[in-house]
């Protein structure tokens, strides 16, 4: 797992946008928790049946962002989900 700031330090003087672009090109996925601060290689993630994975309390989704993850979880369910059910699955505060 790595942050954009750490990538910027490794690459030299590059902007955060450039660092994020390079992370995406390398097949990295940003966390949906911690304001997307952390990145991991998708191939290292051990996603569960819902496409969710956690590493040291940092949450990742095969769907990427939290909103896309919530939509997918609702779409996967046979009868929809309440907000409390979604919160239990994603383990972050939702509004």
Backbone as a chain_set.jsonl record, in Angstrom:
{"seq": "XXXXXXXXXXXXXXXXXXXXXXXXXXXXXXXXXXXXXXXXXXXXXXXXXXXXXXXXXXXXXXXXXXXXXXXXXXXXXXXXXXXXXXXXXXXXXXX", "coords": {"N": [[0.839, -1.162, 0.0], [0.446, 2.266, -0.709], [0.824, 5.846, -0.647], [-0.192, 8.833, -2.42], [1.526, 10.922, -1.885], [3.842, 9.551, -1.124], [4.462, 8.339, -3.567], [4.981, 10.629, -5.079], [7.316, 11.457, -3.811], [9.012, 9.364, -4.504], [9.097, 9.565, -7.303], [10.149, 12.018, -7.789], [10.054, 15.532, -8.525], [6.924, 15.755, -9.147], [3.494, 16.437, -9.894], [0.531, 15.916, -7.858], [-1.559, 15.043, -9.437], [-0.218, 13.914, -11.622], [1.097, 11.838, -10.284], [-1.112, 10.309, -9.411], [-2.135, 9.562, -11.892], [-0.067, 7.917, -12.82], [-0.195, 5.895, -10.893], [-2.71, 4.807, -11.465], [-2.24, 3.889, -14.069], [-0.49, 1.875, -13.476], [-2.106, -0.066, -12.537], [-3.234, 0.285, -10.043], [-5.488, 0.679, -7.277], [-7.521, 2.995, -5.575], [-8.299, 3.621, -2.113], [-11.589, 3.394, -0.659], [-12.15, 4.258, 1.765], [-10.717, 6.578, 4.126], [-10.603, 8.862, 2.563], [-9.739, 8.158, -0.016], [-6.99, 8.09, 0.108], [-5.06, 6.07, 0.141], [-3.382, 3.584, -1.878], [-3.43, 0.491, -3.649], [-2.096, -2.346, -5.355], [-4.226, -3.913, -7.57], [-3.998, -6.638, -8.005], [-2.985, -7.588, -5.625], [-4.975, -7.417, -3.801], [-7.382, -9.133, -1.844], [-10.259, -9.703, -2.547], [-13.576, -10.035, -1.22], [-16.703, -11.873, -1.597], [-18.389, -9.782, -2.162], [-16.823, -7.99, -3.404], [-15.159, -6.504, -1.771], [-12.372, -5.444, 0.247], [-10.111, -5.302, 2.966], [-7.308, -3.796, 4.472], [-5.365, -3.482, 7.182], [-7.376, -1.881, 8.303], [-7.956, -0.151, 6.257], [-10.059, 0.408, 3.603], [-10.957, -1.139, 0.545], [-12.454, -1.417, -2.705], [-13.566, -3.427, -5.384], [-15.049, -2.017, -7.117], [-14.124, 0.535, -6.915], [-14.697, 3.774, -6.074], [-16.62, 4.84, -3.168], [-19.372, 5.451, -3.635], [-19.957, 4.1, -6.056], [-19.503, 1.543, -5.149], [-21.536, 1.241, -3.213], [-23.817, 1.398, -4.845], [-23.426, -0.894, -6.417], [-23.568, -2.894, -4.427], [-26.246, -2.672, -3.631], [-27.481, -3.286, -6.06], [-26.664, -5.961, -6.288], [-28.12, -7.189, -4.296], [-31.091, -9.031, -3.507], [-33.408, -7.87, -2.577], [-32.904, -5.212, -2.116], [-31.219, -2.874, 0.129], [-30.997, -1.573, 3.432], [-29.755, 1.541, 4.801], [-28.312, 1.018, 7.15], [-27.576, -1.637, 6.735], [-25.87, -1.391, 4.536], [-23.854, 0.194, 5.679], [-22.832, -1.607, 7.529], [-21.678, -3.478, 5.831], [-19.721, -2.03, 4.315], [-18.22, -0.792, 6.239], [-17.708, 1.891, 6.837], [-18.675, 5.27, 7.563], [-21.728, 6.261, 6.238], [-23.909, 8.483, 4.493]], "CA": [[0.0, 0.0, 0.0], [1.255, 3.474, -0.856], [0.044, 7.074, -0.798], [0.227, 9.706, -3.52], [2.69, 11.675, -1.41], [4.991, 8.651, -1.217], [4.776, 8.205, -4.996], [5.611, 11.882, -5.494], [8.682, 11.45, -3.287], [9.791, 8.39, -5.281], [9.228, 9.991, -8.694], [10.781, 13.329, -7.889], [9.109, 16.659, -8.54], [5.734, 15.588, -9.984], [2.257, 16.868, -9.235], [-0.335, 14.854, -7.344], [-2.322, 14.541, -10.581], [0.684, 13.026, -12.356], [1.308, 10.652, -9.45], [-2.343, 9.512, -9.486], [-2.198, 9.009, -13.246], [0.898, 6.821, -12.865], [-0.737, 4.815, -10.062], [-3.788, 4.177, -12.225], [-1.626, 3.171, -15.189], [0.183, 0.69, -12.931], [-3.115, -1.016, -12.08], [-3.536, 0.508, -8.628], [-6.849, 1.081, -6.913], [-7.521, 3.836, -4.371], [-9.198, 3.207, -1.042], [-12.823, 4.168, -0.553], [-12.07, 4.868, 3.088], [-9.573, 7.482, 4.27], [-10.67, 9.842, 1.464], [-8.994, 7.695, -1.185], [-5.578, 8.434, 0.312], [-4.176, 4.924, -0.037], [-3.465, 2.841, -3.131], [-2.885, -0.854, -3.66], [-2.195, -3.044, -6.63], [-5.437, -4.734, -7.609], [-3.634, -8.062, -7.945], [-2.668, -7.947, -4.248], [-6.207, -7.384, -3.004], [-8.105, -10.392, -1.687], [-11.651, -9.258, -2.464], [-14.576, -11.022, -0.813], [-17.779, -12.106, -2.573], [-19.014, -8.491, -2.482], [-15.827, -7.14, -4.038], [-14.579, -5.641, -0.749], [-11.145, -5.92, 0.882], [-9.582, -4.394, 3.968], [-5.933, -4.024, 4.904], [-5.069, -2.617, 8.328], [-8.474, -0.939, 8.484], [-8.145, 0.668, 5.054], [-11.036, -0.342, 2.821], [-10.884, -1.06, -0.913], [-13.548, -2.07, -3.415], [-13.336, -3.719, -6.798], [-15.783, -0.981, -7.839], [-13.458, 1.83, -6.784], [-15.229, 4.758, -5.133], [-17.668, 4.397, -2.252], [-20.705, 5.527, -4.238], [-20.078, 2.99, -7.007], [-19.572, 0.334, -4.33], [-22.878, 1.174, -2.633], [-24.753, 1.086, -5.939], [-23.232, -2.301, -6.774], [-24.091, -3.726, -3.34], [-27.713, -2.644, -3.726], [-27.823, -4.037, -7.27], [-26.428, -7.386, -6.024], [-29.08, -7.728, -3.333], [-32.36, -9.434, -4.127], [-34.515, -7.038, -2.108], [-32.4, -3.909, -1.704], [-30.559, -2.819, 1.426], [-31.154, -0.364, 4.235], [-28.49, 2.235, 5.043], [-27.576, 0.316, 8.21], [-26.991, -2.835, 6.124], [-24.742, -0.935, 3.723], [-22.803, 0.628, 6.596], [-22.248, -2.822, 8.096], [-20.851, -4.129, 4.802], [-18.574, -1.224, 3.882], [-17.455, -0.443, 7.45], [-17.424, 3.331, 6.93], [-19.865, 6.086, 7.762], [-22.401, 6.699, 5.01], [-24.978, 9.459, 4.797]], "C": [[0.895, 1.238, 0.0], [0.328, 4.677, -0.99], [0.583, 7.871, -1.983], [1.48, 10.479, -3.118], [3.95, 10.813, -1.501], [5.421, 8.438, -2.669], [5.478, 9.463, -5.499], [7.064, 11.929, -5.024], [9.57, 10.499, -4.088], [10.078, 8.867, -6.703], [9.968, 11.301, -8.855], [9.72, 14.412, -7.967], [7.972, 16.453, -9.554], [4.515, 16.025, -9.189], [1.478, 15.661, -8.73], [-1.14, 14.237, -8.483], [-1.475, 13.559, -11.392], [0.911, 11.734, -11.586], [0.087, 9.737, -9.505], [-2.482, 8.85, -10.848], [-1.259, 7.809, -13.375], [0.426, 5.625, -12.035], [-1.835, 4.061, -10.814], [-3.225, 3.347, -13.378], [-0.938, 1.887, -14.727], [-0.808, -0.342, -12.401], [-3.444, -0.891, -10.613], [-4.976, 0.97, -8.439], [-6.77, 1.897, -5.63], [-8.538, 3.31, -3.367], [-10.495, 4.01, -1.113], [-12.956, 4.735, 0.852], [-10.863, 5.818, 3.088], [-9.465, 8.464, 3.099], [-9.821, 9.449, 0.261], [-7.502, 7.933, -1.095], [-4.62, 7.295, -0.031], [-4.441, 4.204, -1.356], [-2.876, 1.454, -2.937], [-2.953, -1.401, -5.075], [-3.408, -3.96, -6.569], [-5.115, -6.212, -7.454], [-3.274, -8.518, -6.531], [-3.912, -8.038, -3.361], [-6.891, -8.749, -3.002], [-9.582, -10.06, -1.471], [-12.57, -10.391, -2.02], [-15.646, -11.132, -1.899], [-18.478, -10.814, -2.996], [-18.037, -7.533, -3.161], [-15.158, -6.18, -3.075], [-13.33, -6.285, -0.163], [-10.656, -4.865, 1.846], [-8.155, -4.795, 4.317], [-5.616, -3.0, 5.981], [-6.116, -1.519, 8.492], [-8.722, -0.01, 7.31], [-8.962, -0.157, 4.08], [-10.898, -0.057, 1.328], [-12.067, -1.812, -1.51], [-13.143, -2.305, -4.861], [-14.016, -2.65, -7.658], [-15.143, 0.399, -7.734], [-14.067, 2.685, -5.691], [-16.386, 4.204, -4.297], [-19.042, 4.402, -2.91], [-20.931, 4.386, -5.23], [-20.206, 1.664, -6.263], [-20.965, 0.16, -3.742], [-23.91, 0.793, -3.69], [-24.642, -0.388, -6.308], [-23.786, -3.232, -5.696], [-25.618, -3.795, -3.37], [-28.165, -3.451, -4.938], [-27.661, -5.541, -7.072], [-27.488, -8.007, -5.121], [-30.407, -8.038, -4.024], [-33.521, -8.527, -3.729], [-34.073, -5.652, -1.668], [-31.77, -3.977, -0.325], [-30.896, -1.513, 2.123], [-29.779, 0.259, 4.437], [-27.665, 1.52, 6.109], [-26.928, -0.961, 7.679], [-25.763, -2.475, 5.285], [-23.563, -0.538, 4.6], [-22.089, -0.579, 7.198], [-21.312, -3.505, 7.097], [-19.586, -3.344, 4.483], [-17.708, -0.738, 5.034], [-16.963, 0.988, 7.478], [-18.75, 4.049, 7.108], [-20.44, 6.47, 6.394], [-23.551, 7.61, 5.399], [-26.15, 9.264, 3.888]], "O": [[1.956, 1.257, 0.624], [-0.824, 4.535, -1.4], [1.679, 7.607, -2.479], [2.388, 10.664, -3.928], [5.006, 11.296, -1.911], [6.615, 8.365, -2.96], [6.45, 9.381, -6.251], [7.942, 12.388, -5.755], [10.742, 10.792, -4.325], [11.153, 8.614, -7.247], [10.371, 11.651, -9.965], [8.595, 14.209, -7.511], [8.058, 16.925, -10.688], [4.514, 15.984, -7.959], [1.738, 14.526, -9.131], [-1.375, 13.028, -8.488], [-1.956, 12.501, -11.798], [0.916, 10.653, -12.175], [0.232, 8.521, -9.633], [-2.905, 7.698, -10.938], [-1.623, 6.798, -13.976], [0.624, 4.476, -12.43], [-1.879, 2.831, -10.799], [-3.684, 2.232, -13.63], [-0.818, 0.929, -15.491], [-0.401, -1.378, -11.875], [-3.888, -1.857, -9.994], [-5.585, 1.566, -9.328], [-6.042, 1.539, -4.704], [-9.507, 2.643, -3.73], [-10.505, 5.155, -1.566], [-13.793, 5.603, 1.094], [-10.085, 5.838, 2.134], [-8.365, 8.845, 2.699], [-9.249, 10.311, -0.406], [-6.819, 7.974, -2.118], [-3.489, 7.541, -0.45], [-5.555, 4.209, -1.879], [-1.941, 1.266, -2.158], [-3.77, -0.965, -5.886], [-3.581, -4.702, -5.602], [-5.879, -6.954, -6.836], [-3.259, -9.72, -6.263], [-3.889, -8.664, -2.301], [-6.966, -9.426, -4.028], [-10.086, -10.128, -0.35], [-12.376, -11.549, -2.39], [-15.51, -10.559, -2.979], [-19.089, -10.757, -4.064], [-18.39, -6.391, -3.457], [-14.64, -5.147, -3.498], [-13.231, -7.51, -0.081], [-10.772, -3.669, 1.579], [-7.838, -5.979, 4.439], [-5.599, -1.797, 5.721], [-5.783, -0.37, 8.782], [-9.615, 0.835, 7.369], [-8.603, -1.291, 3.765], [-10.745, 1.088, 0.904], [-12.611, -2.729, -0.893], [-12.464, -1.482, -5.475], [-13.606, -2.409, -8.794], [-15.583, 1.335, -8.401], [-13.963, 2.355, -4.509], [-17.038, 3.231, -4.675], [-19.801, 3.445, -2.755], [-21.998, 3.773, -5.232], [-20.932, 0.769, -6.698], [-21.517, -0.94, -3.765], [-24.777, -0.045, -3.442], [-25.658, -1.058, -6.492], [-24.405, -4.247, -6.014], [-26.203, -4.857, -3.157], [-29.125, -4.216, -4.852], [-28.435, -6.321, -7.628], [-27.726, -9.213, -5.175], [-30.786, -7.386, -4.997], [-34.507, -8.423, -4.459], [-34.791, -4.983, -0.925], [-31.787, -5.027, 0.317], [-31.059, -0.476, 1.48], [-28.759, -0.408, 4.267], [-26.444, 1.426, 5.984], [-25.842, -1.33, 8.125], [-24.748, -3.171, 5.323], [-22.418, -0.883, 4.311], [-20.869, -0.562, 7.356], [-20.275, -4.046, 7.481], [-18.501, -3.919, 4.392], [-16.572, -0.315, 4.817], [-15.923, 1.279, 8.069], [-19.814, 3.494, 6.835], [-19.72, 6.943, 5.515], [-24.094, 7.513, 6.5], [-27.14, 9.988, 3.993]]}, "num_chains": 1, "name": "protein.A"}
